[in-house]
mmCIF file of C-alpha atoms (C1' of nucleotides) in Angstrom:
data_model
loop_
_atom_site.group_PDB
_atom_site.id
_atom_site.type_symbol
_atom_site.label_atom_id
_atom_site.label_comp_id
_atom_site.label_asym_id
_atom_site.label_seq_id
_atom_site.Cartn_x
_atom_site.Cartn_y
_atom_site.Cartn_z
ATOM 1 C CA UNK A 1 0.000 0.000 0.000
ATOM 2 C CA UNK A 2 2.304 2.957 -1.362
ATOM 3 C CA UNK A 3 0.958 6.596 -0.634
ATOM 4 C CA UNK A 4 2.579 8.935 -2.681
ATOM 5 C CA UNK A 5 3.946 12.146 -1.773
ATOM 6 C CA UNK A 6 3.117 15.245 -2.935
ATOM 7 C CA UNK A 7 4.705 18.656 -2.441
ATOM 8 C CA UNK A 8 2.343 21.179 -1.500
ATOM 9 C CA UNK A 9 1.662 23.816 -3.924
ATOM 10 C CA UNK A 10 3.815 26.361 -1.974
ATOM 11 C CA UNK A 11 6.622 24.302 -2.326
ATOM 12 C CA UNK A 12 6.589 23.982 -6.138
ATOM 13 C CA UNK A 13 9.668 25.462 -7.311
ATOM 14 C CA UNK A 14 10.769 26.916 -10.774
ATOM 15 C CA UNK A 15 13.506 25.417 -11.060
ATOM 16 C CA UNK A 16 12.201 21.773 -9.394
ATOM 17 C CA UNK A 17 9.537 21.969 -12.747
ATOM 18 C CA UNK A 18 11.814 23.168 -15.197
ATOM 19 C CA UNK A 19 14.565 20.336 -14.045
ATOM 20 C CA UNK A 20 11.966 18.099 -13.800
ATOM 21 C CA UNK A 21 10.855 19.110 -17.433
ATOM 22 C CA UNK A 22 14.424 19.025 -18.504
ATOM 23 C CA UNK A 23 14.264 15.626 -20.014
ATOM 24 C CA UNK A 24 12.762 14.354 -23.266
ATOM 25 C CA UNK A 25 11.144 11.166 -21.927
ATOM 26 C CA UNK A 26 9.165 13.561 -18.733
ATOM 27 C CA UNK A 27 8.144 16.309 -21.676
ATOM 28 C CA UNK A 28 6.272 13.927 -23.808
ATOM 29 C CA UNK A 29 4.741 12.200 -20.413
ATOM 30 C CA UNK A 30 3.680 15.291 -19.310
ATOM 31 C CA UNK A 31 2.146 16.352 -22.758
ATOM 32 C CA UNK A 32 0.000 13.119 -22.881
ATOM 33 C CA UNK A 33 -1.151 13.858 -19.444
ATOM 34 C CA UNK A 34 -2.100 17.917 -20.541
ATOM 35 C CA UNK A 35 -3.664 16.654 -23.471
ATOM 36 C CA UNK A 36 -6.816 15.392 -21.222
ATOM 37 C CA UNK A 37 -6.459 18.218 -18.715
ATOM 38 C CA UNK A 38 -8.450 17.430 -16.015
ATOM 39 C CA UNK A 39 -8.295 13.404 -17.126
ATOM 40 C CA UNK A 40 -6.204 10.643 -15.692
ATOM 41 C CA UNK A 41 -4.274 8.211 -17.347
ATOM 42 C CA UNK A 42 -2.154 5.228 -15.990
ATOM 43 C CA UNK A 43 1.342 5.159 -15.868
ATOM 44 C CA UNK A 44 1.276 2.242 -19.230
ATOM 45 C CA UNK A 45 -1.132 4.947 -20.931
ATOM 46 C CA UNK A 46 1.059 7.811 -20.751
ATOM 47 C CA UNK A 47 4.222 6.209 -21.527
ATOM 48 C CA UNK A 48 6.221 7.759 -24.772
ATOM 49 C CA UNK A 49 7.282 4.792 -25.936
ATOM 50 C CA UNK A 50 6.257 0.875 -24.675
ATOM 51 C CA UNK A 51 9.709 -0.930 -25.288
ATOM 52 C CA UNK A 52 11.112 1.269 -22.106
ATOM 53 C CA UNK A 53 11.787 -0.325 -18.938
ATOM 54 C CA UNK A 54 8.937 -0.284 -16.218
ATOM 55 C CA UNK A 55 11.753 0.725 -13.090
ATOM 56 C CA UNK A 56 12.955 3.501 -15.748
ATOM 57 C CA UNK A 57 8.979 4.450 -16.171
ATOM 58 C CA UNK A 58 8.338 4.605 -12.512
ATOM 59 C CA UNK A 59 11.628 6.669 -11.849
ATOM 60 C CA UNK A 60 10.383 9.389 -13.881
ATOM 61 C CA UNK A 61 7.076 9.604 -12.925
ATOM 62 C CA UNK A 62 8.525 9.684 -9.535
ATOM 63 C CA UNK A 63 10.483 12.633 -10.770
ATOM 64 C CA UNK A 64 7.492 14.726 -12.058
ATOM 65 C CA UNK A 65 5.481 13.771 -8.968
ATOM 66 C CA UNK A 66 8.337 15.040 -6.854
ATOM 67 C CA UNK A 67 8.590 18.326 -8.196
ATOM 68 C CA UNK A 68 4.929 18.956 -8.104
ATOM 69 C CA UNK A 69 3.811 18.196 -11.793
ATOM 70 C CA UNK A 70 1.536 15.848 -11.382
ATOM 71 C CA UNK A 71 -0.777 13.918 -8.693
ATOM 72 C CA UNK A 72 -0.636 10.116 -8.283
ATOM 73 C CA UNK A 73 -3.395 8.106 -6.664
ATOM 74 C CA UNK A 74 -3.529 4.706 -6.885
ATOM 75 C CA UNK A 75 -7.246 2.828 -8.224
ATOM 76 C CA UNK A 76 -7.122 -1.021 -8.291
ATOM 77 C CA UNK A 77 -3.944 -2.342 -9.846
ATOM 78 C CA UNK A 78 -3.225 1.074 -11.771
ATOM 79 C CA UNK A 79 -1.584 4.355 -10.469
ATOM 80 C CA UNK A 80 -3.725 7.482 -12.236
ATOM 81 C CA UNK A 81 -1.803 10.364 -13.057
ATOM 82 C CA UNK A 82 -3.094 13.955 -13.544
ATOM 83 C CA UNK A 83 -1.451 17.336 -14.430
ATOM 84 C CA UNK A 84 -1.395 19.681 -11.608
ATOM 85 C CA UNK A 85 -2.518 22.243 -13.473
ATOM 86 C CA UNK A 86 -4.618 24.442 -11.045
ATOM 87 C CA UNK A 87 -1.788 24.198 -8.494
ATOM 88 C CA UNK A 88 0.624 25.425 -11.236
ATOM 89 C CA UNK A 89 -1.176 27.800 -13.051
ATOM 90 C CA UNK A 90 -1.707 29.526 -9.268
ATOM 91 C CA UNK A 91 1.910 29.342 -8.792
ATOM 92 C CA UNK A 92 3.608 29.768 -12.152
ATOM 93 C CA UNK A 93 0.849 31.258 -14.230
ATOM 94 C CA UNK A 94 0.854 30.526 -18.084
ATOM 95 C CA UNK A 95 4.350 28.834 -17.481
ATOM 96 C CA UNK A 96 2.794 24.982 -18.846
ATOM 97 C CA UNK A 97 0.273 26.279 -21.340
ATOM 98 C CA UNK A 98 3.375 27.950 -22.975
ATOM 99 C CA UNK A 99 5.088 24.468 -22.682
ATOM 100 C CA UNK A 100 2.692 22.681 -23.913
ATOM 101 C CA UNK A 101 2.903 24.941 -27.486
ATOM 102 C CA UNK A 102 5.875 24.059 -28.533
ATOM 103 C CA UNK A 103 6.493 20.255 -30.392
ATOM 104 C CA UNK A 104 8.627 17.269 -29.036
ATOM 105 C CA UNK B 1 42.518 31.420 -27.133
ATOM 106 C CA UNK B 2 39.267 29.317 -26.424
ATOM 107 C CA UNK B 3 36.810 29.745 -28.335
ATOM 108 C CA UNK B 4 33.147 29.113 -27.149
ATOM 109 C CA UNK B 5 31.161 26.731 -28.620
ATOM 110 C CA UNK B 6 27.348 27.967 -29.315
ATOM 111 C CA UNK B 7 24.685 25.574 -30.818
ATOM 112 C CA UNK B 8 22.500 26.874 -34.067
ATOM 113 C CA UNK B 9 19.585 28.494 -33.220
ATOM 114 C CA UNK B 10 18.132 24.908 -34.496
ATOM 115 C CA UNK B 11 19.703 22.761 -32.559
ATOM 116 C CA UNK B 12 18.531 24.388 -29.554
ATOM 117 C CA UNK B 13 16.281 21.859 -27.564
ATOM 118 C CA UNK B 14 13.182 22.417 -25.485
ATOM 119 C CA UNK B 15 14.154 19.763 -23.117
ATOM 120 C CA UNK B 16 17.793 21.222 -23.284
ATOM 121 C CA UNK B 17 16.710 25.061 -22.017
ATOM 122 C CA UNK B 18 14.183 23.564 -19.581
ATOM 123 C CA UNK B 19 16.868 21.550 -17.980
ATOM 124 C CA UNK B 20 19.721 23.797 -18.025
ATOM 125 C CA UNK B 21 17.333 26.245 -16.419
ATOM 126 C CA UNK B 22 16.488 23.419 -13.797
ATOM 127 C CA UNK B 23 18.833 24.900 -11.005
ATOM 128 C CA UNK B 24 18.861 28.000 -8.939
ATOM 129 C CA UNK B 25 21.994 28.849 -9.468
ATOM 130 C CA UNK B 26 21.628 28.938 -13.668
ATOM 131 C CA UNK B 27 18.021 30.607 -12.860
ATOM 132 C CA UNK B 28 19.920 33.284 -11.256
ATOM 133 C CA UNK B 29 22.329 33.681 -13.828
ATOM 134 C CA UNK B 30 20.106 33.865 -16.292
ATOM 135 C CA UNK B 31 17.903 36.456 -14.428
ATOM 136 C CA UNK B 32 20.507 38.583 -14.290
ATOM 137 C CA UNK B 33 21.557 38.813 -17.588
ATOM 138 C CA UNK B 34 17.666 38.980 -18.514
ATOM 139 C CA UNK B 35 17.497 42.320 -16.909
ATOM 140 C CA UNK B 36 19.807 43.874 -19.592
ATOM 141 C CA UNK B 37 17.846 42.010 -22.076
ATOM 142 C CA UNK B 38 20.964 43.197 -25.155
ATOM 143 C CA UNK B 39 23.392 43.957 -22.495
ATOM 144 C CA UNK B 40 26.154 41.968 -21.676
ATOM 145 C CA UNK B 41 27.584 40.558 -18.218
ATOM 146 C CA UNK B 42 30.726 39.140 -17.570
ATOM 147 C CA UNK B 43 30.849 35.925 -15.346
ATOM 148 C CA UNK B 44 31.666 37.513 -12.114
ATOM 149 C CA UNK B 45 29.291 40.120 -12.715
ATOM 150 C CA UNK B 46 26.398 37.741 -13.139
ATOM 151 C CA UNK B 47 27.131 35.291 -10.382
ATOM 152 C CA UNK B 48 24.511 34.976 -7.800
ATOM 153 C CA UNK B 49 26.560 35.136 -5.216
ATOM 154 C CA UNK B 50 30.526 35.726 -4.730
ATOM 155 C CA UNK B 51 31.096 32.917 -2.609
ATOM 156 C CA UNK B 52 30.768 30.179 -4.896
ATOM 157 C CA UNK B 53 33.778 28.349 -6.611
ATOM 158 C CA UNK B 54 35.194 29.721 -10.113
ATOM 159 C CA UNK B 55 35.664 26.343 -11.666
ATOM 160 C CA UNK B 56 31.710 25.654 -10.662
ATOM 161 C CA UNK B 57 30.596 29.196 -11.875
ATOM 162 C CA UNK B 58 32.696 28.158 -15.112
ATOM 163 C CA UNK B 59 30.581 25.091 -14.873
ATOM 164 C CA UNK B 60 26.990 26.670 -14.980
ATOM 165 C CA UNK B 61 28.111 28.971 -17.712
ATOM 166 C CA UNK B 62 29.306 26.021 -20.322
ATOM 167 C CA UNK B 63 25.432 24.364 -19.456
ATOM 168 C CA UNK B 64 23.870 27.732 -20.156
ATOM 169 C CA UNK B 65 25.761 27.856 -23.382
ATOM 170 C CA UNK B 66 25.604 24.515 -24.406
ATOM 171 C CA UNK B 67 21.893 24.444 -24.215
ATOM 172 C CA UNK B 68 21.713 27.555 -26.179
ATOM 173 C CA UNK B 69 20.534 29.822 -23.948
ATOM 174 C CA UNK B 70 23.959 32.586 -23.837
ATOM 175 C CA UNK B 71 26.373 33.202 -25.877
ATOM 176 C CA UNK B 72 29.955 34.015 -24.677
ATOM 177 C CA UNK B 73 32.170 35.926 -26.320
ATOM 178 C CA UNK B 74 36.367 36.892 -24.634
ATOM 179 C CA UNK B 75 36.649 40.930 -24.279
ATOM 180 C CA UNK B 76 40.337 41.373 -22.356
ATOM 181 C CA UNK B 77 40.734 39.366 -19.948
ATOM 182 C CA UNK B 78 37.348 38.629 -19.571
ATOM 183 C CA UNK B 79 34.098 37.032 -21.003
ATOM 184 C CA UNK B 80 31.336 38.744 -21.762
ATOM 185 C CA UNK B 81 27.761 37.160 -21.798
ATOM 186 C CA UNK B 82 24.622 37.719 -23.125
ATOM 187 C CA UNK B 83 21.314 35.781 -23.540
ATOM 188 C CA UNK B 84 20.421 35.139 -26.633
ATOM 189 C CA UNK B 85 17.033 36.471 -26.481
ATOM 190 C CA UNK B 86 16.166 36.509 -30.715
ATOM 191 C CA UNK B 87 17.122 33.180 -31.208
ATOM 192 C CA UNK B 88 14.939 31.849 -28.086
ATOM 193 C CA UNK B 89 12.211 33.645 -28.783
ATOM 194 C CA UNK B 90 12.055 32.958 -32.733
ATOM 195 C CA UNK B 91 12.344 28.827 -31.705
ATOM 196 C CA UNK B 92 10.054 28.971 -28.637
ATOM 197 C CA UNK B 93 8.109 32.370 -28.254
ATOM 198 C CA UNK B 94 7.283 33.421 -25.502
ATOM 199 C CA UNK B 95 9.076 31.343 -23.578
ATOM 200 C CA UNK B 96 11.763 33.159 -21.711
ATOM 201 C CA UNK B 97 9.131 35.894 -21.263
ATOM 202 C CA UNK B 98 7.269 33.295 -19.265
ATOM 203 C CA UNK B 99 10.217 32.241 -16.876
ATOM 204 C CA UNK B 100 11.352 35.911 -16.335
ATOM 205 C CA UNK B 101 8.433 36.682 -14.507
ATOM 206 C CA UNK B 102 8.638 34.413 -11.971
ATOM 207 C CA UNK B 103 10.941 34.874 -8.729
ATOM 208 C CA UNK B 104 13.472 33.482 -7.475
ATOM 209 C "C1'" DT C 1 -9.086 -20.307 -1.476
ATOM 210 C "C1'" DC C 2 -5.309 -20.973 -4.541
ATOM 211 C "C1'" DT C 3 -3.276 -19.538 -8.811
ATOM 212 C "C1'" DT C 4 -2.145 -16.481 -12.393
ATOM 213 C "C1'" DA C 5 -1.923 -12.039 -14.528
ATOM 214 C "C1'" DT C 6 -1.389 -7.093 -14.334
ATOM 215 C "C1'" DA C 7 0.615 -2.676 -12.857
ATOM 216 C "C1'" DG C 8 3.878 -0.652 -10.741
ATOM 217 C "C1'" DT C 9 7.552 -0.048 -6.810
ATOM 218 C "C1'" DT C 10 11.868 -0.894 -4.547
ATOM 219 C "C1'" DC C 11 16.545 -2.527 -4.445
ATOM 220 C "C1'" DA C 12 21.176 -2.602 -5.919
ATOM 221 C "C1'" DG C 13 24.662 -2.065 -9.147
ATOM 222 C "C1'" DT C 14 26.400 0.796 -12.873
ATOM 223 C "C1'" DA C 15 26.718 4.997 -15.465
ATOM 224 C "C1'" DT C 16 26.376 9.643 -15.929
ATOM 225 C "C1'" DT C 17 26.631 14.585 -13.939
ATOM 226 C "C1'" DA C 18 27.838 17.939 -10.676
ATOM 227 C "C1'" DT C 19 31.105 20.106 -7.582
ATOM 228 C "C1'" DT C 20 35.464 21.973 -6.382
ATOM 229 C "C1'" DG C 21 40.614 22.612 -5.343
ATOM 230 C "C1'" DA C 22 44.739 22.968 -7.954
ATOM 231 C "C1'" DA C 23 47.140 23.917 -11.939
ATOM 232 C "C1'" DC C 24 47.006 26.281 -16.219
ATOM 233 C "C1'" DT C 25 46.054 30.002 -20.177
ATOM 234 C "C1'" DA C 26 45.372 34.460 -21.873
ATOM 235 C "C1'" DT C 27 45.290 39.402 -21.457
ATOM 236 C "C1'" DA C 28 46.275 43.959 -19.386
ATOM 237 C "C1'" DG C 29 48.992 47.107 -16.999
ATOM 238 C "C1'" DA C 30 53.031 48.729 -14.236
ATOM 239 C "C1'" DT D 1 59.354 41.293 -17.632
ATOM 240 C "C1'" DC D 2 56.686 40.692 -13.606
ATOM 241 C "C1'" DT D 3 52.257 40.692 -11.430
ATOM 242 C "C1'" DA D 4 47.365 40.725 -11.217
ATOM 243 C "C1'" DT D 5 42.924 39.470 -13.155
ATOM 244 C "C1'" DA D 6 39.417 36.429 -15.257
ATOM 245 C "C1'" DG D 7 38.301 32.364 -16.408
ATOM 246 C "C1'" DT D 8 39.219 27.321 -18.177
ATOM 247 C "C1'" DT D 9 40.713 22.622 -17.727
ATOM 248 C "C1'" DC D 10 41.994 18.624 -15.081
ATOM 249 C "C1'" DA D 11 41.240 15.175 -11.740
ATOM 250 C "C1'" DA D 12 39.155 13.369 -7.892
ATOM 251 C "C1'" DT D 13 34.968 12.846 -5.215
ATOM 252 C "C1'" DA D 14 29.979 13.391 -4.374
ATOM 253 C "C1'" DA D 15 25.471 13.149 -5.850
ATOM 254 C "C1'" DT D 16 21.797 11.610 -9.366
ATOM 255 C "C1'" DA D 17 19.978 8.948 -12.921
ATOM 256 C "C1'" DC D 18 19.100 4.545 -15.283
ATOM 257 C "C1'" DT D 19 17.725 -0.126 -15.448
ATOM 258 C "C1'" DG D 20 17.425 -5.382 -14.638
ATOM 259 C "C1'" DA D 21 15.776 -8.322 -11.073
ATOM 260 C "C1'" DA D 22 13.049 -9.185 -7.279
ATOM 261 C "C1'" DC D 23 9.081 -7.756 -4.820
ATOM 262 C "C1'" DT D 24 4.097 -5.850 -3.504
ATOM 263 C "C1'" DA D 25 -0.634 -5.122 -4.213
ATOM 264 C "C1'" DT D 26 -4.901 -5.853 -6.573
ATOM 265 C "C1'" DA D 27 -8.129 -8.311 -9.582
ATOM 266 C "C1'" DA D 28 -10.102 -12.135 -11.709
ATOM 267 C "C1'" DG D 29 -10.660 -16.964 -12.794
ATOM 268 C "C1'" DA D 30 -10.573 -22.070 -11.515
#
DNA sequence: TCTTATAGTTCAGTATTATTGAACTATAGA
DNA sequence: TCTATAGTTCAATAATACTGAACTATAAGA
């Protein structure tokens, strides 16, 4: 029974999200997630690519959940994932919809 | 007589700016040098604090350049830095503007 | 209930990056 | 030429990231 951690939204930094950002594999993650906003998709689901390792997978969703991108809750055997993007438009307003424009 | 080695404006990388920008320190850097948006800085100058090695200053300023995001050029004894705020903002408007806002 | 499958985490070893003191290079000025 | 200044490069260590293997938790079927 793993409970995930979450920073609060105070303690979102800039640089935590744009290190956390700083990495092809996390970008394109992150885009599947803000393409359904306010959906959820499993960890499998928003995977770039399938032939990557599941530890490697894990390690960067770890990564973005760490620095506040997105929220984790586990239902049944899957782990949801959702874009935090209330908490960081409040903190770092229009700094992921300007992300998001741009390709790869 | 090194010369710096700057990336085209093409080969700059979203995931490359995003991470280079993904410490404090670089943040810093780069917020400096921001606030003379055509000026330039020389390394000392734009250091965040003066307490910090010269071999890691040296360091954050090869990141900031490899990922595109300065351009150094040697003046005298010393090099003179500058963001390189066309080429940014022609391969990912908007951008920079974004971060700049932003403290810290 | 026992077994199997699914989804993902944790561990541990390896590989890559970051940090920094020491030595070095290049330029300017006395 | 000698000294000071500004920064790089080297080399060693510290900290992170990556990934295969083993493990945990849940669901569903026999």
């Amino acid at each position: 029974m793993s409970r995930f951690v979450h920073p609060t939204k105070e303690d979102i930094t800039l640089a935590g999200v744009l290190g956390a950002l700083g990495d092809p594999m996390r970008l394109k993650i992150l885009k599947k997630l803000l393409e359904r906003r306010h959906g959820h998709l499993s960890c499998s689901e928003a995977a770039p690519c399938t032939e990557m390792a599941k530890s490697t997978l894990s390690h960067h969703f770890r990564i973005l959940r760490d620095a506040g991108l997105i929220r984790t809750t586990k239902q049944g055997v899957e782990n949801l994932n959702s874009v935090r993007w209330d908490d960081l438009n409040e903190r770092f307003p229009g700094l992921l919809a300007v992300i998001m424009k741009f390709q790869l």
